[in-house]
Every structure is written in C-alpha cells, then in structure tokens.
PDB file of C-alpha atoms in Angstrom:
ATOM      1  CA  ASN A1247      14.520  -3.520 -11.536  1.00  0.00           C
ATOM      2  CA  ALA A1248      11.380  -4.592 -13.359  1.00  0.00           C
ATOM      3  CA  GLY A1249       9.774  -1.177 -12.798  1.00  0.00           C
ATOM      4  CA  VAL A1250       5.993  -1.418 -13.104  1.00  0.00           C
ATOM      5  CA  THR A1251       4.468  -4.698 -14.230  1.00  0.00           C
ATOM      6  CA  GLN A1252       0.852  -5.499 -15.075  1.00  0.00           C
ATOM      7  CA  THR A1253      -0.977  -8.793 -15.405  1.00  0.00           C
ATOM      8  CA  PRO A1254      -2.639  -9.948 -17.528  1.00  0.00           C
ATOM      9  CA  LYS A1255      -1.601  -8.320 -20.819  1.00  0.00           C
ATOM     10  CA  PHE A1256      -4.821  -9.234 -22.631  1.00  0.00           C
ATOM     11  CA  ARG A1257      -8.243 -10.380 -21.483  1.00  0.00           C
ATOM     12  CA  VAL A1258     -11.644 -10.940 -23.055  1.00  0.00           C
ATOM     13  CA  LEU A1259     -14.673 -10.904 -20.757  1.00  0.00           C
ATOM     14  CA  LYS A1260     -18.358 -11.408 -21.295  1.00  0.00           C
ATOM     15  CA  THR A1261     -20.801  -8.819 -19.986  1.00  0.00           C
ATOM     16  CA  GLY A1262     -21.421  -9.368 -16.297  1.00  0.00           C
ATOM     17  CA  GLN A1263     -18.206 -11.255 -15.571  1.00  0.00           C
ATOM     18  CA  SER A1264     -15.726 -10.018 -12.998  1.00  0.00           C
ATOM     19  CA  MET A1265     -11.962  -9.785 -12.997  1.00  0.00           C
ATOM     20  CA  THR A1266      -9.001  -8.256 -11.198  1.00  0.00           C
ATOM     21  CA  LEU A1267      -6.050  -6.511 -12.802  1.00  0.00           C
ATOM     22  CA  LEU A1268      -2.806  -6.629 -10.859  1.00  0.00           C
ATOM     23  CA  CYS A1269      -0.147  -3.935 -10.818  1.00  0.00           C
ATOM     24  CA  ALA A1270       3.200  -4.331  -9.077  1.00  0.00           C
ATOM     25  CA  GLN A1271       6.101  -1.886  -8.682  1.00  0.00           C
ATOM     26  CA  ASP A1272       9.556  -2.457  -7.235  1.00  0.00           C
ATOM     27  CA  MET A1273      10.643   1.184  -6.914  1.00  0.00           C
ATOM     28  CA  ASN A1274       9.250   1.744  -3.390  1.00  0.00           C
ATOM     29  CA  HIS A1275       6.956   4.475  -4.716  1.00  0.00           C
ATOM     30  CA  GLU A1276       4.284   5.858  -2.424  1.00  0.00           C
ATOM     31  CA  TYR A1277       1.752   6.764  -5.104  1.00  0.00           C
ATOM     32  CA  MET A1278       0.012   4.424  -7.518  1.00  0.00           C
ATOM     33  CA  TYR A1279      -2.612   5.080 -10.187  1.00  0.00           C
ATOM     34  CA  TRP A1280      -4.983   3.294 -12.543  1.00  0.00           C
ATOM     35  CA  TYR A1281      -5.846   4.937 -15.883  1.00  0.00           C
ATOM     36  CA  ARG A1282      -7.870   3.903 -18.877  1.00  0.00           C
ATOM     37  CA  GLN A1283      -6.976   4.995 -22.398  1.00  0.00           C
ATOM     38  CA  ASP A1284      -9.577   5.220 -25.139  1.00  0.00           C
ATOM     39  CA  PRO A1285      -9.178   6.594 -28.674  1.00  0.00           C
ATOM     40  CA  GLY A1286      -9.465  10.381 -28.690  1.00  0.00           C
ATOM     41  CA  MET A1287      -9.922  10.540 -24.907  1.00  0.00           C
ATOM     42  CA  GLY A1288      -6.380  10.499 -23.640  1.00  0.00           C
ATOM     43  CA  LEU A1289      -5.552   8.947 -20.276  1.00  0.00           C
ATOM     44  CA  ARG A1290      -8.314   9.209 -17.688  1.00  0.00           C
ATOM     45  CA  LEU A1291      -7.694   8.543 -14.013  1.00  0.00           C
ATOM     46  CA  ILE A1292      -9.893   5.822 -12.507  1.00  0.00           C
ATOM     47  CA  HIS A1293      -8.583   5.511  -8.934  1.00  0.00           C
ATOM     48  CA  TYR A1294      -5.354   6.262  -7.170  1.00  0.00           C
ATOM     49  CA  SER A1295      -3.565   5.635  -3.888  1.00  0.00           C
ATOM     50  CA  VAL A1296      -1.274   7.894  -1.867  1.00  0.00           C
ATOM     51  CA  GLY A1297       0.010   5.079   0.324  1.00  0.00           C
ATOM     52  CA  GLU A1298      -0.523   1.560   1.599  1.00  0.00           C
ATOM     53  CA  GLY A1299      -4.082   1.060   2.805  1.00  0.00           C
ATOM     54  CA  THR A1300      -5.426   4.239   1.152  1.00  0.00           C
ATOM     55  CA  THR A1301      -7.391   4.735  -2.064  1.00  0.00           C
ATOM     56  CA  ALA A1302      -9.216   7.644  -3.682  1.00  0.00           C
ATOM     57  CA  LYS A1303     -11.514   8.207  -6.654  1.00  0.00           C
ATOM     58  CA  GLY A1304     -10.279   9.722  -9.857  1.00  0.00           C
ATOM     59  CA  GLU A1305     -12.135  11.117 -12.829  1.00  0.00           C
ATOM     60  CA  VAL A1306     -13.987   7.941 -13.939  1.00  0.00           C
ATOM     61  CA  PRO A1307     -14.367   5.609 -10.905  1.00  0.00           C
ATOM     62  CA  ASP A1308     -17.827   4.147 -11.544  1.00  0.00           C
ATOM     63  CA  GLY A1309     -17.846   0.382 -12.114  1.00  0.00           C
ATOM     64  CA  TYR A1310     -14.367  -0.118 -10.636  1.00  0.00           C
ATOM     65  CA  ASN A1311     -12.939  -0.864  -7.200  1.00  0.00           C
ATOM     66  CA  VAL A1312      -9.344  -0.866  -6.004  1.00  0.00           C
ATOM     67  CA  SER A1313      -7.254  -2.083  -3.103  1.00  0.00           C
ATOM     68  CA  ARG A1314      -3.717  -1.321  -1.885  1.00  0.00           C
ATOM     69  CA  LEU A1315      -3.023  -3.872   0.824  1.00  0.00           C
ATOM     70  CA  LYS A1316       0.741  -3.810   0.180  1.00  0.00           C
ATOM     71  CA  LYS A1317       2.824  -0.805  -0.830  1.00  0.00           C
ATOM     72  CA  GLN A1318       4.095  -2.495  -3.978  1.00  0.00           C
ATOM     73  CA  ASN A1319       0.737  -3.742  -5.289  1.00  0.00           C
ATOM     74  CA  PHE A1320      -2.369  -1.960  -6.566  1.00  0.00           C
ATOM     75  CA  LEU A1321      -5.354  -4.037  -7.694  1.00  0.00           C
ATOM     76  CA  LEU A1322      -8.153  -2.884  -9.984  1.00  0.00           C
ATOM     77  CA  GLY A1323     -11.402  -4.838  -9.908  1.00  0.00           C
ATOM     78  CA  LEU A1324     -14.352  -4.939 -12.248  1.00  0.00           C
ATOM     79  CA  GLU A1325     -17.298  -6.483 -10.414  1.00  0.00           C
ATOM     80  CA  SER A1326     -19.689  -6.737 -13.387  1.00  0.00           C
ATOM     81  CA  ALA A1327     -18.002  -5.928 -16.675  1.00  0.00           C
ATOM     82  CA  ALA A1328     -19.814  -3.839 -19.296  1.00  0.00           C
ATOM     83  CA  PRO A1329     -18.933  -3.228 -22.982  1.00  0.00           C
ATOM     84  CA  SER A1330     -18.226   0.429 -22.067  1.00  0.00           C
ATOM     85  CA  GLN A1331     -15.266  -0.834 -20.034  1.00  0.00           C
ATOM     86  CA  THR A1332     -13.515  -2.106 -23.155  1.00  0.00           C
ATOM     87  CA  SER A1333     -10.265  -0.175 -23.048  1.00  0.00           C
ATOM     88  CA  VAL A1334      -6.543  -0.291 -22.445  1.00  0.00           C
ATOM     89  CA  TYR A1335      -5.731  -0.017 -18.745  1.00  0.00           C
ATOM     90  CA  PHE A1336      -2.463   1.430 -17.504  1.00  0.00           C
ATOM     91  CA  CYS A1337      -1.034   1.374 -14.033  1.00  0.00           C
ATOM     92  CA  ALA A1338       1.533   3.949 -12.949  1.00  0.00           C
ATOM     93  CA  SER A1339       3.552   4.718  -9.857  1.00  0.00           C
ATOM     94  CA  SER A1340       5.112   7.940  -8.615  1.00  0.00           C
ATOM     95  CA  TYR A1341       6.860   9.599  -5.718  1.00  0.00           C
ATOM     96  CA  SER A1342       6.868  13.044  -4.140  1.00  0.00           C
ATOM     97  CA  GLN A1343       9.842  15.255  -4.889  1.00  0.00           C
ATOM     98  CA  GLY A1344       9.436  17.716  -2.044  1.00  0.00           C
ATOM     99  CA  ALA A1345       9.351  21.409  -2.975  1.00  0.00           C
ATOM    100  CA  SER A1346       9.218  20.767  -6.728  1.00  0.00           C
ATOM    101  CA  THR A1347       6.629  18.012  -6.517  1.00  0.00           C
ATOM    102  CA  ALA A1348       5.914  16.873 -10.014  1.00  0.00           C
ATOM    103  CA  TYR A1349       4.618  13.322  -9.467  1.00  0.00           C
ATOM    104  CA  GLU A1350       6.406  11.968 -12.496  1.00  0.00           C
ATOM    105  CA  GLN A1351       4.626   8.819 -13.589  1.00  0.00           C
ATOM    106  CA  TYR A1352       6.254   5.471 -14.330  1.00  0.00           C
ATOM    107  CA  PHE A1353       3.870   3.393 -16.406  1.00  0.00           C
ATOM    108  CA  GLY A1354       3.373  -0.313 -16.865  1.00  0.00           C
ATOM    109  CA  PRO A1355       2.931  -1.884 -20.324  1.00  0.00           C
ATOM    110  CA  GLY A1356      -0.871  -1.933 -20.145  1.00  0.00           C
ATOM    111  CA  THR A1357      -3.703  -4.462 -20.157  1.00  0.00           C
ATOM    112  CA  ARG A1358      -5.967  -4.633 -23.204  1.00  0.00           C
ATOM    113  CA  LEU A1359      -9.467  -5.578 -22.060  1.00  0.00           C
ATOM    114  CA  THR A1360     -12.374  -6.405 -24.342  1.00  0.00           C
ATOM    115  CA  VAL A1361     -15.869  -6.875 -22.955  1.00  0.00           C
ATOM    116  CA  THR A1362     -18.338  -8.549 -25.333  1.00  0.00           C
TER     117      THR A1362
ATOM    118  CA  THR B  40     -12.911  21.423 -14.317  1.00  0.00           C
ATOM    119  CA  GLN B  41      -9.424  22.018 -15.658  1.00  0.00           C
ATOM    120  CA  LEU B  42      -9.143  21.514 -19.400  1.00  0.00           C
ATOM    121  CA  LEU B  43      -5.966  20.548 -21.210  1.00  0.00           C
ATOM    122  CA  GLU B  44      -5.876  20.811 -24.979  1.00  0.00           C
ATOM    123  CA  GLN B  45      -3.155  19.560 -27.315  1.00  0.00           C
ATOM    124  CA  SER B  46      -2.719  20.599 -30.917  1.00  0.00           C
ATOM    125  CA  PRO B  47      -2.555  19.434 -33.545  1.00  0.00           C
ATOM    126  CA  GLN B  48      -4.326  16.159 -32.892  1.00  0.00           C
ATOM    127  CA  PHE B  49      -2.521  14.483 -35.808  1.00  0.00           C
ATOM    128  CA  LEU B  50       0.681  15.472 -37.608  1.00  0.00           C
ATOM    129  CA  SER B  51       2.428  13.711 -40.467  1.00  0.00           C
ATOM    130  CA  ILE B  52       5.659  15.148 -41.860  1.00  0.00           C
ATOM    131  CA  GLN B  53       8.686  14.094 -43.870  1.00  0.00           C
ATOM    132  CA  GLU B  54      11.913  13.001 -42.256  1.00  0.00           C
ATOM    133  CA  GLY B  55      14.228  15.953 -41.722  1.00  0.00           C
ATOM    134  CA  GLU B  56      11.510  18.563 -41.250  1.00  0.00           C
ATOM    135  CA  ASN B  57      10.941  20.573 -38.077  1.00  0.00           C
ATOM    136  CA  LEU B  58       7.705  20.600 -36.087  1.00  0.00           C
ATOM    137  CA  THR B  59       6.079  22.095 -33.024  1.00  0.00           C
ATOM    138  CA  VAL B  60       3.203  20.727 -30.951  1.00  0.00           C
ATOM    139  CA  TYR B  61       1.325  22.603 -28.271  1.00  0.00           C
ATOM    140  CA  CYS B  62      -0.306  22.038 -24.909  1.00  0.00           C
ATOM    141  CA  ASN B  63      -2.695  24.637 -23.466  1.00  0.00           C
ATOM    142  CA  SER B  64      -4.510  24.733 -20.142  1.00  0.00           C
ATOM    143  CA  SER B  65      -7.556  26.681 -19.015  1.00  0.00           C
ATOM    144  CA  SER B  66      -5.904  27.171 -15.599  1.00  0.00           C
ATOM    145  CA  VAL B  67      -2.472  27.907 -14.177  1.00  0.00           C
ATOM    146  CA  PHE B  68      -0.609  24.761 -13.179  1.00  0.00           C
ATOM    147  CA  SER B  69       2.296  23.890 -10.890  1.00  0.00           C
ATOM    148  CA  SER B  70       4.306  21.780 -13.304  1.00  0.00           C
ATOM    149  CA  LEU B  71       4.048  20.117 -16.687  1.00  0.00           C
ATOM    150  CA  GLN B  72       5.392  16.878 -18.078  1.00  0.00           C
ATOM    151  CA  TRP B  73       5.754  15.579 -21.621  1.00  0.00           C
ATOM    152  CA  TYR B  74       5.500  11.858 -22.368  1.00  0.00           C
ATOM    153  CA  ARG B  75       5.946   9.784 -25.528  1.00  0.00           C
ATOM    154  CA  GLN B  76       3.963   6.619 -26.082  1.00  0.00           C
ATOM    155  CA  GLU B  77       4.758   4.026 -28.729  1.00  0.00           C
ATOM    156  CA  PRO B  78       2.167   1.510 -29.973  1.00  0.00           C
ATOM    157  CA  GLY B  79       1.473  -1.273 -27.490  1.00  0.00           C
ATOM    158  CA  GLU B  80       3.475   0.333 -24.700  1.00  0.00           C
ATOM    159  CA  GLY B  81       2.938   2.640 -21.764  1.00  0.00           C
ATOM    160  CA  PRO B  82       3.891   6.331 -21.883  1.00  0.00           C
ATOM    161  CA  VAL B  83       7.494   7.204 -21.065  1.00  0.00           C
ATOM    162  CA  LEU B  84       8.459  10.477 -19.410  1.00  0.00           C
ATOM    163  CA  LEU B  85      10.514  12.854 -21.561  1.00  0.00           C
ATOM    164  CA  VAL B  86      10.796  15.958 -19.388  1.00  0.00           C
ATOM    165  CA  THR B  87       9.330  17.900 -16.473  1.00  0.00           C
ATOM    166  CA  VAL B  88       9.175  21.718 -16.404  1.00  0.00           C
ATOM    167  CA  VAL B  89       8.346  23.603 -13.227  1.00  0.00           C
ATOM    168  CA  THR B  90       9.409  27.247 -13.772  1.00  0.00           C
ATOM    169  CA  GLY B  91       7.526  29.759 -15.948  1.00  0.00           C
ATOM    170  CA  GLY B  92       9.587  30.613 -19.041  1.00  0.00           C
ATOM    171  CA  GLU B  93      11.768  27.534 -18.596  1.00  0.00           C
ATOM    172  CA  VAL B  94      13.364  25.943 -21.670  1.00  0.00           C
ATOM    173  CA  LYS B  95      14.771  22.415 -21.628  1.00  0.00           C
ATOM    174  CA  LYS B  96      16.543  20.551 -24.400  1.00  0.00           C
ATOM    175  CA  LEU B  97      16.761  16.806 -24.918  1.00  0.00           C
ATOM    176  CA  LYS B  98      18.906  16.168 -28.002  1.00  0.00           C
ATOM    177  CA  ARG B  99      16.713  17.373 -30.931  1.00  0.00           C
ATOM    178  CA  LEU B 100      13.706  18.080 -28.689  1.00  0.00           C
ATOM    179  CA  THR B 101      13.170  21.526 -27.142  1.00  0.00           C
ATOM    180  CA  PHE B 102      10.513  21.999 -24.468  1.00  0.00           C
ATOM    181  CA  GLN B 103       9.249  25.429 -23.447  1.00  0.00           C
ATOM    182  CA  PHE B 104       7.058  26.357 -20.480  1.00  0.00           C
ATOM    183  CA  GLY B 105       4.996  29.519 -20.986  1.00  0.00           C
ATOM    184  CA  ASP B 106       5.608  32.553 -18.786  1.00  0.00           C
ATOM    185  CA  ALA B 107       1.989  32.509 -17.583  1.00  0.00           C
ATOM    186  CA  ARG B 108       2.277  28.809 -16.594  1.00  0.00           C
ATOM    187  CA  LYS B 109      -0.749  27.905 -18.729  1.00  0.00           C
ATOM    188  CA  ASP B 110       0.935  26.507 -21.842  1.00  0.00           C
ATOM    189  CA  SER B 111       3.884  24.585 -23.203  1.00  0.00           C
ATOM    190  CA  SER B 112       5.366  23.629 -26.550  1.00  0.00           C
ATOM    191  CA  LEU B 113       7.523  20.814 -27.843  1.00  0.00           C
ATOM    192  CA  HIS B 114       9.727  21.511 -30.861  1.00  0.00           C
ATOM    193  CA  ILE B 115      11.488  18.731 -32.751  1.00  0.00           C
ATOM    194  CA  THR B 116      14.339  19.600 -35.093  1.00  0.00           C
ATOM    195  CA  ALA B 117      15.164  17.392 -38.081  1.00  0.00           C
ATOM    196  CA  ALA B 118      12.519  14.787 -37.276  1.00  0.00           C
ATOM    197  CA  GLN B 119      13.456  11.126 -37.622  1.00  0.00           C
ATOM    198  CA  PRO B 120      11.264   8.020 -38.006  1.00  0.00           C
ATOM    199  CA  GLY B 121      12.137   7.090 -34.414  1.00  0.00           C
ATOM    200  CA  ASP B 122      10.260  10.194 -33.250  1.00  0.00           C
ATOM    201  CA  THR B 123       6.981   8.635 -34.372  1.00  0.00           C
ATOM    202  CA  GLY B 124       4.538   8.189 -31.512  1.00  0.00           C
ATOM    203  CA  LEU B 125       1.829   9.728 -29.371  1.00  0.00           C
ATOM    204  CA  TYR B 126       3.033  12.799 -27.479  1.00  0.00           C
ATOM    205  CA  LEU B 127       1.129  13.514 -24.275  1.00  0.00           C
ATOM    206  CA  CYS B 128       1.373  16.489 -21.990  1.00  0.00           C
ATOM    207  CA  ALA B 129       0.302  16.216 -18.367  1.00  0.00           C
ATOM    208  CA  VAL B 130      -0.086  18.912 -15.756  1.00  0.00           C
ATOM    209  CA  ASN B 131      -0.118  19.004 -11.992  1.00  0.00           C
ATOM    210  CA  PHE B 132      -2.462  21.456 -10.333  1.00  0.00           C
ATOM    211  CA  GLY B 133      -0.822  21.202  -6.916  1.00  0.00           C
ATOM    212  CA  ASN B 134      -2.022  17.818  -5.690  1.00  0.00           C
ATOM    213  CA  GLU B 135      -0.859  14.230  -6.166  1.00  0.00           C
ATOM    214  CA  LYS B 136      -2.666  13.745  -9.486  1.00  0.00           C
ATOM    215  CA  LEU B 137      -1.882  14.563 -13.093  1.00  0.00           C
ATOM    216  CA  THR B 138      -4.308  15.654 -15.796  1.00  0.00           C
ATOM    217  CA  PHE B 139      -3.376  14.372 -19.254  1.00  0.00           C
ATOM    218  CA  GLY B 140      -4.107  15.939 -22.613  1.00  0.00           C
ATOM    219  CA  THR B 141      -5.570  13.893 -25.455  1.00  0.00           C
ATOM    220  CA  GLY B 142      -2.237  13.820 -27.250  1.00  0.00           C
ATOM    221  CA  THR B 143      -0.673  14.583 -30.613  1.00  0.00           C
ATOM    222  CA  ARG B 144      -0.143  11.560 -32.840  1.00  0.00           C
ATOM    223  CA  LEU B 145       3.048  12.183 -34.803  1.00  0.00           C
ATOM    224  CA  THR B 146       4.103  10.215 -37.872  1.00  0.00           C
ATOM    225  CA  ILE B 147       7.483  10.785 -39.509  1.00  0.00           C
ATOM    226  CA  ILE B 148       7.617   9.573 -43.097  1.00  0.00           C
ATOM    227  CA  PRO B 149      11.028   8.238 -44.205  1.00  0.00           C
TER     228      PRO B 149
END
C-alpha cells in the first residue's frame, strides 16, 4: 500500500497563475481533507469531503476549490494564486470508527508551494 | 470558535531528560489524537484517547486524557534524539473534522 500520495512535491507559481494539487489514497477511506501548514499557525483545514461527489468548506476555504470525482482522489485547485497562498499543503484521509469515531488522519508527504 | 492551545511552543532538552507537553481546549471534546511530524514529512498518528482519565503508553511515551475531557498531556521519559520533532494534538468535537493545535517543537540534544 502506498497510503496517501501527493503530486507535485514542490511548485513555484507566479501571482495569478492557476494549478491543481492531486491527492490519492489506496486505503478505501471515505473521508479526505486538505490542510495548509504555516509557521506558528499549525494545520488549518481548507476543504474536506465525506464521500465521493461531496465537498465541504473548512476553516480557510477562500481562494481554493476542490473536487472528489472518484473515492480515491481529492483535487485542490488554486484559480488565481496569491503570495498569501505560499504554504505547505497536506492531504489526509480517514475513516469512521463507529461508536468511538475518532477520524484518525493518514497524511501524505506534502506539497511545498511558493507564489512569487 | 473552539480554541486548542499547546505548551510550550518550543522545548530543547538534553538526551536522557524527561519532559511533558500539554494540550488544552476551551471546550469539551469527543476524542483527542497526538501526532509527531518530522521535517519535510506529514504528521504521523501516535495515539488516540477517547475516555476521560484515560492513560495510554507507547514505549517511553505516556499520554493522559484529562477527566474533564478538555486537556491532555504527553510525557516522554529518557528522551532520545529520535524523539525530535513537532508534536501536534488534534481534537474531534463530534463531527468528521479535527482541530489541530499549533504544536510543540521538541529538540533533543545528544
């Protein structure tokens, strides 16, 4: 099992450019998440999905869009990149554990994005 | 807005010493998880606690969940350089999302 994979690992964009980050998981997890990590800010949830074809906003959704057309994939799009979106982006997947639902997260290795 | 605070923010100690880091919430939560993140990698789950007062041990790491379900601590005995990393706590408030703390950056000096 590869677990959670993310592509690309690094990317440099100019202000106004667009790009898509791809996340794939092979654990048949229902839930998938996109976070950004900035120094001193911890992990902040951008968008998440509770199943194929569904998406929902997290804590910091502005400037991002997502799609979950297949259960194993979760795409994060930046339509018009801004320097404030310079960050490390992590994808995670999870599953429900019934009565003791804890939504334990399995993270990918991250994508380091710089917007100049 | 639920707040999650971790302390200390930074900790640097000598190999062999003991340490404790803390995670405190402004609200009661359903469950809490501790993660460790090494440079250039994603966080990795260490433990999940779901019962107030619960204590779990993972080798030299001891995790405690407060009775009031608003706090947790992580104690490391005889710290080793391999324990170096960013320790994150994350809580679930009863839905499908987690709220992460800002982390404690731990450095163990050989």
